[in-house]
XYZ file of C-alpha atoms in Angstrom:
577
model
C 0.000 0.000 0.000
C 1.145 3.506 -0.784
C 1.340 6.427 1.633
C -1.808 7.846 0.037
C -3.693 4.613 0.770
C -2.618 4.691 4.405
C -3.646 8.343 4.642
C -7.126 7.661 3.243
C -7.624 4.587 5.431
C -6.240 6.159 8.599
C -8.182 9.396 8.202
C -11.411 7.460 7.670
C -10.978 5.256 10.736
C -9.842 7.990 13.100
C -12.513 10.344 11.785
C -15.278 7.794 12.397
C -14.174 7.162 15.976
C -13.838 10.858 16.841
C -17.152 11.684 15.167
C -18.876 8.896 17.101
C -17.468 10.039 20.434
C -18.504 13.631 19.685
C -22.060 12.824 18.546
C -22.647 10.452 21.458
C -21.760 12.826 24.248
C -24.258 13.945 26.902
C -26.148 10.725 27.646
C -27.621 10.863 31.160
C -30.079 7.943 31.140
C -30.935 4.742 29.249
C -33.333 6.571 26.951
C -30.482 8.612 25.554
C -27.803 5.928 25.694
C -29.800 3.017 24.232
C -32.448 4.749 22.076
C -30.922 8.149 21.192
C -33.929 9.778 22.933
C -36.118 8.480 20.054
C -35.223 11.442 17.815
C -34.072 9.825 14.536
C -35.645 10.520 11.132
C -36.437 7.832 8.544
C -33.397 8.394 6.306
C -31.036 7.995 9.262
C -32.955 4.878 10.313
C -32.738 3.437 6.791
C -28.978 3.921 6.559
C -28.546 2.654 10.104
C -30.533 -0.522 9.376
C -28.562 -1.138 6.181
C -25.237 -0.421 7.866
C -26.058 -2.831 10.695
C -26.719 -5.673 8.263
C -24.013 -4.744 5.754
C -20.957 -5.820 7.732
C -17.439 -6.168 6.389
C -18.416 -9.763 5.655
C -20.847 -8.399 3.062
C -18.187 -6.448 1.212
C -15.371 -8.936 1.695
C -17.067 -12.282 1.152
C -20.082 -11.509 -1.039
C -18.041 -10.480 -4.130
C -16.108 -13.727 -3.656
C -19.425 -15.571 -3.496
C -20.413 -13.971 -6.811
C -16.999 -14.844 -8.261
C -17.179 -18.506 -7.260
C -20.884 -19.301 -7.429
C -22.529 -16.558 -9.446
C -25.618 -14.569 -8.504
C -27.608 -17.340 -6.779
C -27.011 -15.862 -3.346
C -29.240 -12.853 -4.171
C -32.254 -15.163 -3.803
C -31.452 -15.248 -0.092
C -32.947 -11.709 0.111
C -36.110 -12.213 -1.952
C -38.299 -12.592 1.132
C -36.941 -9.444 2.780
C -39.248 -6.812 1.169
C -42.314 -8.838 2.168
C -41.003 -9.097 5.716
C -40.542 -5.318 5.888
C -44.202 -4.805 5.009
C -45.383 -7.268 7.659
C -43.153 -5.780 10.363
C -44.170 -2.221 9.519
C -47.800 -3.205 9.978
C -47.366 -5.258 13.148
C -44.151 -5.074 15.180
C -43.392 -1.365 14.793
C -46.685 -0.033 16.231
C -46.610 -2.606 19.066
C -43.073 -1.737 20.144
C -43.707 1.967 19.819
C -46.984 1.874 21.757
C -45.386 -0.006 24.641
C -42.270 2.224 24.536
C -39.982 -0.729 25.196
C -36.206 -0.559 25.231
C -35.806 -4.062 23.809
C -38.035 -6.426 21.866
C -37.869 -8.955 24.673
C -39.582 -6.667 27.207
C -42.784 -7.213 25.247
C -42.649 -10.969 25.876
C -42.908 -10.630 29.642
C -46.105 -8.599 29.371
C -47.536 -11.061 26.886
C -46.245 -14.300 28.445
C -43.996 -14.386 31.495
C -40.478 -13.763 32.769
C -38.991 -17.100 31.735
C -40.101 -16.693 28.098
C -38.630 -13.199 27.979
C -35.404 -14.508 29.489
C -35.181 -17.436 27.043
C -35.586 -15.183 23.994
C -33.055 -12.713 25.384
C -30.592 -15.531 26.100
C -30.901 -16.953 22.577
C -30.275 -13.487 21.190
C -27.258 -12.842 23.409
C -25.573 -16.100 22.414
C -26.269 -15.768 18.687
C -25.466 -12.076 18.352
C -22.387 -12.310 20.569
C -20.978 -14.995 18.255
C -21.981 -13.073 15.114
C -20.190 -9.978 16.411
C -17.038 -12.076 16.505
C -17.389 -12.781 12.787
C -17.766 -9.083 11.978
C -14.555 -8.364 13.881
C -12.683 -11.232 12.229
C -13.359 -10.183 8.622
C -11.410 -6.892 8.601
C -8.811 -8.396 10.931
C -8.180 -10.888 8.160
C -7.405 -7.993 5.816
C -4.871 -6.438 8.162
C -3.165 -9.746 8.869
C -2.796 -10.460 5.151
C -1.678 -6.930 4.261
C 0.805 -6.387 7.057
C 1.686 -9.879 8.189
C 0.418 -9.124 11.674
C -0.664 -11.874 14.042
C -4.397 -12.189 13.423
C -5.132 -12.749 17.113
C -3.563 -9.417 18.053
C -5.266 -7.791 15.092
C -8.709 -8.959 16.271
C -7.960 -7.560 19.705
C -6.837 -4.184 18.376
C -9.738 -3.716 15.952
C -12.310 -4.863 18.491
C -11.014 -2.356 21.023
C -11.133 0.357 18.341
C -14.877 -0.213 17.819
C -15.634 -0.480 21.540
C -14.241 3.020 22.199
C -16.980 5.062 20.551
C -19.755 2.481 21.039
C -19.251 2.317 24.811
C -18.784 6.062 25.151
C -21.658 7.265 22.973
C -24.296 4.507 22.810
C -27.067 4.597 20.204
C -26.440 8.222 19.213
C -22.839 7.433 18.333
C -23.872 4.268 16.495
C -26.637 5.847 14.398
C -24.762 8.991 13.403
C -21.535 7.200 12.508
C -23.468 4.649 10.465
C -24.668 7.398 8.133
C -21.064 8.432 7.454
C -19.989 4.797 7.179
C -22.624 4.013 4.545
C -21.472 6.990 2.469
C -17.897 5.654 2.611
C -19.158 2.178 1.710
C -21.144 3.366 -1.308
C -18.211 5.480 -2.476
C -15.668 2.680 -2.129
C -17.722 -0.056 -3.760
C -18.932 2.240 -6.556
C -15.370 3.310 -7.342
C -14.184 -0.306 -7.376
C -16.967 -1.280 -9.782
C -16.098 1.504 -12.225
C -12.407 0.594 -12.136
C -13.134 -3.089 -12.757
C -14.962 -2.199 -15.948
C -12.232 0.204 -17.075
C -9.620 -2.495 -16.365
C -11.114 -4.873 -18.923
C -9.269 -5.167 -22.265
C -10.093 -2.302 -24.669
C -11.824 -4.667 -27.078
C -14.144 -6.052 -24.361
C -17.205 -3.880 -23.731
C -19.494 -3.954 -20.703
C -22.068 -5.910 -22.742
C -19.353 -8.375 -23.753
C -18.403 -8.826 -20.099
C -22.029 -9.501 -19.158
C -22.366 -12.072 -21.930
C -19.178 -13.863 -20.876
C -20.339 -13.910 -17.252
C -23.683 -15.328 -18.359
C -22.332 -18.145 -20.499
C -19.914 -19.116 -17.723
C -22.673 -19.470 -15.142
C -22.093 -16.303 -13.137
C -25.462 -14.621 -13.800
C -27.612 -17.452 -12.481
C -29.718 -15.139 -10.340
C -32.932 -17.189 -10.141
C -33.340 -20.941 -9.728
C -36.951 -22.165 -9.854
C -36.228 -25.762 -8.852
C -37.575 -26.884 -5.485
C -34.859 -28.713 -3.579
C -34.520 -28.659 0.216
C -30.802 -29.420 -0.102
C -30.183 -26.521 -2.485
C -29.164 -23.514 -0.410
C -30.188 -20.893 -2.924
C -33.338 -21.117 -5.025
C -36.360 -18.883 -5.293
C -38.376 -20.990 -2.848
C -35.769 -21.054 -0.091
C -35.315 -17.310 -0.643
C -38.997 -16.367 -0.619
C -40.034 -18.717 2.202
C -36.888 -19.310 4.265
C -35.590 -15.802 3.570
C -38.962 -14.330 4.567
C -38.902 -16.120 7.921
C -35.257 -15.181 8.479
C -35.908 -11.499 7.676
C -38.979 -11.467 9.927
C -36.899 -12.787 12.788
C -33.819 -10.674 12.142
C -35.577 -7.344 11.664
C -38.497 -8.046 13.983
C -36.871 -9.760 16.981
C -33.108 -9.173 16.806
C -32.318 -6.237 19.074
C -29.456 -5.084 16.820
C -32.125 -4.171 14.228
C -35.097 -3.471 16.489
C -32.924 -0.992 18.363
C -32.307 0.913 15.153
C -35.956 1.694 14.409
C -36.907 2.129 18.066
C -34.834 5.316 17.843
C -37.348 6.807 15.375
C -39.205 9.918 16.448
C -42.559 8.421 15.425
C -44.210 5.252 14.117
C -44.215 6.774 10.633
C -40.480 7.495 10.690
C -39.712 3.960 11.893
C -41.972 2.425 9.251
C -40.440 4.486 6.460
C -36.967 3.415 7.570
C -37.907 -0.268 7.381
C -39.769 0.010 4.080
C -36.933 1.905 2.393
C -34.553 -0.819 3.538
C -36.829 -3.362 1.856
C -36.748 -1.374 -1.381
C -32.978 -0.830 -1.471
C -31.568 -4.050 0.022
C -32.137 -6.483 -2.864
C -30.678 -4.170 -5.543
C -27.744 -3.449 -3.243
C -26.951 -7.154 -2.752
C -27.432 -7.777 -6.467
C -24.900 -5.054 -7.207
C -22.314 -6.493 -4.816
C -22.715 -9.997 -6.272
C -22.548 -8.521 -9.763
C -19.309 -6.846 -8.717
C -17.952 -10.317 -7.953
C -19.156 -11.601 -11.327
C -17.291 -8.761 -13.041
C -14.148 -9.603 -11.048
C -14.526 -13.115 -12.444
C -14.712 -11.745 -15.995
C -11.665 -9.577 -15.307
C -9.686 -12.677 -14.371
C -10.915 -14.448 -17.503
C -8.761 -11.986 -19.430
C -6.062 -11.621 -16.763
C -4.693 -14.912 -15.463
C -5.804 -15.442 -11.826
C -3.900 -17.314 -9.140
C -4.941 -20.934 -8.779
C -5.812 -20.200 -5.136
C -6.452 -16.768 -3.637
C -5.477 -17.451 -0.024
C -1.762 -16.517 0.079
C -1.195 -18.136 3.466
C -2.308 -21.579 2.306
C -0.346 -21.198 -0.935
C 2.873 -20.398 0.917
C 2.395 -23.376 3.203
C 1.877 -25.881 0.416
C 4.753 -24.474 -1.659
C 7.092 -24.899 1.317
C 5.833 -28.407 2.112
C 6.258 -31.893 0.721
C 3.774 -31.234 -2.079
C 5.392 -27.996 -3.241
C 6.661 -29.313 -6.586
C 3.325 -30.944 -7.403
C 1.472 -27.753 -6.518
C 3.723 -25.617 -8.705
C 3.109 -28.033 -11.563
C -0.651 -27.565 -11.076
C -0.130 -23.812 -11.056
C 1.587 -24.008 -14.431
C -1.177 -26.213 -15.817
C -3.798 -23.819 -14.501
C -2.020 -20.823 -16.014
C -2.000 -22.544 -19.402
C -5.662 -23.512 -19.049
C -6.706 -19.941 -18.215
C -4.827 -18.662 -21.259
C -6.849 -21.057 -23.405
C -9.998 -19.879 -21.639
C -9.094 -16.248 -22.372
C -8.600 -16.995 -26.082
C -11.909 -18.821 -26.276
C -13.679 -15.982 -24.459
C -12.429 -13.594 -27.131
C -13.574 -16.030 -29.817
C -17.005 -16.172 -28.171
C -17.234 -12.367 -28.103
C -16.272 -12.233 -31.777
C -18.892 -14.866 -32.630
C -21.595 -12.919 -30.778
C -20.900 -9.955 -33.046
C -21.965 -12.027 -36.037
C -25.355 -13.382 -37.041
C -24.084 -16.958 -37.274
C -25.933 -18.898 -34.556
C -23.964 -22.080 -35.242
C -20.709 -20.187 -34.711
C -22.007 -18.684 -31.468
C -23.098 -22.095 -30.170
C -19.743 -23.673 -31.042
C -17.825 -20.824 -29.418
C -20.004 -21.102 -26.313
C -19.331 -24.828 -26.004
C -15.606 -24.272 -26.453
C -15.595 -21.604 -23.739
C -17.528 -23.711 -21.235
C -15.244 -26.676 -21.948
C -12.207 -24.487 -21.246
C -13.807 -23.332 -18.000
C -14.530 -26.931 -16.982
C -10.909 -27.880 -17.643
C -9.592 -24.934 -15.623
C -11.889 -25.757 -12.718
C -10.762 -29.397 -12.741
C -7.107 -28.372 -12.535
C -7.889 -25.922 -9.750
C -9.688 -28.689 -7.848
C -6.535 -30.811 -8.026
C -4.460 -27.911 -6.697
C -6.925 -27.379 -3.837
C -6.736 -31.095 -3.034
C -2.962 -30.737 -2.642
C -3.481 -27.791 -0.272
C -5.817 -29.832 1.892
C -3.547 -32.854 1.744
C -0.607 -30.772 2.888
C -2.669 -28.946 5.528
C -5.750 -30.916 6.700
C -6.826 -27.934 8.803
C -7.385 -25.875 5.636
C -10.983 -25.540 4.479
C -9.890 -25.419 0.845
C -11.941 -22.250 0.403
C -10.556 -18.917 -0.792
C -13.850 -17.079 -1.329
C -13.035 -14.487 1.318
C -9.757 -13.548 -0.422
C -10.922 -13.027 -4.009
C -12.001 -9.391 -3.784
C -9.093 -8.543 -1.492
C -6.647 -9.967 -4.025
C -8.135 -7.878 -6.813
C -8.099 -4.708 -4.711
C -4.479 -5.084 -3.659
C -3.041 -6.034 -7.041
C -5.137 -4.191 -9.600
C -6.486 -0.921 -8.165
C -4.513 2.355 -8.190
C -3.064 4.130 -5.161
C -5.650 5.984 -3.130
C -8.490 3.800 -4.357
C -7.054 0.835 -2.433
C -7.258 2.886 0.745
C -10.801 3.985 -0.093
C -12.027 0.431 -0.687
C -10.352 -0.809 2.480
C -11.907 2.121 4.347
C -15.305 0.987 3.045
C -14.694 -2.534 4.335
C -13.547 -1.274 7.725
C -16.468 1.155 7.905
C -18.846 -1.739 7.245
C -17.243 -3.760 10.012
C -17.376 -0.912 12.489
C -20.996 -0.074 11.663
C -22.315 -3.596 12.145
C -20.139 -4.386 15.149
C -21.082 -1.178 16.945
C -24.796 -1.864 16.413
C -24.367 -5.426 17.648
C -22.509 -4.326 20.762
C -25.119 -1.645 21.432
C -27.890 -4.247 21.118
C -26.064 -6.709 23.358
C -25.603 -3.933 25.884
C -29.312 -3.029 25.694
C -30.443 -6.590 26.278
C -27.975 -7.153 29.097
C -28.805 -3.949 30.950
C -32.590 -3.991 30.402
C -33.510 -7.695 30.274
C -30.987 -8.941 32.824
C -29.662 -6.147 35.061
C -32.766 -3.945 35.325
C -35.114 -6.955 35.468
C -33.252 -9.155 37.982
C -30.327 -7.345 39.606
C -31.155 -3.673 39.996
C -32.089 -2.283 43.411
C -33.692 1.177 43.527
C -34.915 1.463 47.098
C -33.789 4.706 48.759
C -31.666 5.787 45.784
C -32.219 9.099 43.976
C -33.584 8.703 40.400
C -30.650 10.562 38.868
C -28.225 8.214 40.634
C -30.145 5.204 39.313
C -30.035 6.649 35.796
C -26.265 7.208 35.918
C -25.713 3.720 37.311
C -27.802 2.159 34.492
C -25.756 3.992 31.878
C -22.562 2.790 33.563
C -23.826 -0.801 33.561
C -24.634 -0.477 29.846
C -21.134 0.773 29.096
C -19.579 -2.077 31.065
C -21.811 -4.537 29.206
C -20.613 -3.077 25.889
C -17.006 -3.699 26.889
C -17.831 -7.228 28.085
C -19.537 -8.217 24.844
C -16.728 -6.641 22.865
C -14.316 -8.952 24.687
C -16.613 -11.930 24.065
C -16.801 -11.159 20.335
C -13.034 -10.796 20.096
C -12.585 -14.184 21.776
C -14.902 -15.872 19.270
C -13.169 -14.111 16.379
C -10.138 -16.277 17.125
C -12.034 -19.284 15.743
C -13.703 -17.632 12.738
C -10.989 -18.690 10.275
C -12.325 -22.253 10.493
C -15.790 -21.389 9.203
C -15.228 -21.208 5.413
C -17.179 -18.532 3.517
C -17.909 -15.806 6.061
C -21.093 -14.603 4.372
C -22.537 -18.116 4.594
C -21.176 -18.737 8.097
C -22.848 -15.683 9.607
C -26.215 -16.569 8.061
C -25.983 -20.234 9.076
C -25.222 -19.118 12.615
C -28.241 -16.806 12.644
C -30.513 -19.473 11.202
C -29.771 -21.775 14.134
C -31.586 -19.345 16.455
C -33.776 -16.987 14.445
C -36.583 -19.445 13.657
C -37.192 -20.250 17.307
C -37.128 -16.604 18.352
C -39.491 -15.690 15.515
C -41.887 -18.458 16.539
C -42.041 -17.019 20.053
C -42.894 -13.548 18.755
C -45.430 -14.692 16.163
C -47.167 -16.721 18.844
C -47.204 -13.626 21.063
C -48.614 -11.434 18.293
C -51.310 -13.695 16.891
C -52.108 -16.704 19.133
C -53.785 -15.046 22.078
C -54.850 -18.251 23.835
C -51.273 -19.560 24.152
C -49.664 -18.984 27.533
C -46.093 -18.590 28.700
C -45.372 -22.161 29.828
C -46.595 -23.626 26.544
C -44.510 -21.331 24.365
C -41.447 -21.753 26.611
C -41.511 -25.557 26.328
C -42.307 -25.348 22.607
C -39.299 -23.077 22.079
C -36.989 -25.583 23.761
C -38.341 -28.389 21.557
C -38.050 -26.213 18.443
C -34.445 -25.291 19.161
C -33.596 -28.965 19.664
C -35.240 -29.723 16.289
C -33.203 -27.000 14.553
C -29.953 -28.286 16.036
C -30.907 -31.805 14.913
C -31.479 -30.523 11.370
C -28.038 -28.929 11.428
C -26.278 -32.027 12.773
C -28.117 -34.865 11.062
C -29.653 -33.598 7.796
C -28.458 -31.935 4.605
C -31.315 -29.469 4.152
C -30.375 -25.864 3.374
C -29.813 -23.622 6.386
C -32.552 -21.214 5.238
C -35.122 -23.894 6.043
C -33.931 -23.980 9.676
C -35.835 -20.729 10.150
C -39.049 -22.322 8.901
C -38.554 -25.443 11.015
C -37.866 -23.498 14.209
C -40.749 -21.087 13.743
C -43.369 -23.693 12.819
C -42.299 -26.004 15.645
C -42.805 -23.245 18.221
C -46.234 -22.371 16.844
C -47.398 -25.980 16.441
C -46.170 -27.296 19.796
C -47.357 -24.275 21.760
C -50.828 -24.621 20.226
C -50.903 -28.346 20.945
C -49.907 -27.871 24.582
C -52.365 -25.027 25.082
C -55.254 -27.418 24.491
C -54.425 -29.177 27.761
C -56.090 -27.654 30.841
C -52.796 -27.736 32.763
C -51.301 -25.387 30.229
C -53.989 -22.772 30.615
C -53.417 -19.676 28.549
C -53.205 -16.260 30.073
C -56.077 -13.819 29.621
C -56.460 -12.553 26.093
C -57.260 -8.986 27.128
C -53.627 -8.068 27.663
C -52.972 -4.529 26.389
C -49.702 -5.742 24.878
C -51.358 -7.842 22.184
C -52.406 -6.310 18.892
């Protein structure tokens, strides 16, 4: 990296931290620290919601997903717009009317303390682990760029985020997320333009799209119904709908973002705009990865993008064999490049037979290159059994470092770091909210004989301590994240293990008025066991875990509520819609 890159990156990071500390000053009670005094407008809420979900994993791993597997992953988000409509009509007015600090407060009024505590516990475990992944992703960048020990890097970056999150709370998080999203859009947009300008002069944008299509990188929609297929339109619409309902409707990291709205209308607009923008945004990032793939069609790529694994195998017993595979792969990609040019030339004619022949030749060359790469990856895994044999997370990073000009590298890296900081800060703020409100205030706080202002200051202090604690927890889990393969898949698999059960609890609370707390509590335990069993003993796609967990909670709680011993609570509770 050049001095200009370091200047751009350093100025962005330091500026974000200082801005967050400045905007978050003056919090005197939980209302200000956790909910920013409920003063945010819809555009700030929209950017905050997007920034919370769009972690560094999104901008580091998703282009690699598009590079390796095409556009199929976009189907994961097809159910999201529908979920935003449902939540705007149901969850938002309920939470706002009750003026809760966390989503889980609602469950005690509707059910009982143990159900509230179970949902809060599931959230704390899942989101604490997910925060570790969002810290690991940019730490990976620093360790690769500078050769730093990744464990120390995770510690340093995690502490960096904790500074302004602990000091400023929700105000710091929301205001910095607006700036962070602007940096993200600028960095990714610049990278996309430079990818297109880096293509050979005789390859137009339309040519690049056609090459990506014929080589299977524009496979955005798959209509086949297959429970074992992770990404098809049905898993996206159904499983993605349930996942989005749970994530945006019950996960405090997102609920906390729109609880800061100054009115129901502002909160609803923030959610609905997220539903409108999110799918095109993810499509664009995956398309960026597809264009990186096309770039490497005309510029020979490495056989494996993870430089650490490559160095290990080259220095090991299989080094000579691996270098031989590298040479074979280089020759195969040169053939692929020639055939891609022949395909482009054929498309500029009206000869359909020529186009079909050129297409077959190009796909055959791609198949040959992939087979050679698979043999090279097998050598990596043979030399190092601990390796996952996956380099998805390194593809975009490799392109940035080797093919973008000075200054732009720093800008793109700043975008990735900004994404990490935005999502991690929101996660830590949500973990702090749940810990201080659903655990400390509910079970541990003592107010007798203490002045209200002293209680308020003590609650803010507890929230800050909780932020630091969960930051340490996330950093500890980040030490193991390198073993999880594709980060963008890992974080969603992790969420799917918990989200379905949590969603089932909330849907039961919203719509099944005769179901009581004991029934839904037991049903949630059974549902979570069923989800874990699906993960351990079946091959169904992780998106269906959300459906399984949710339906199990609803079905079992209804079944148990029929029994007289499981009598439901009164249906006249003011907390039900």
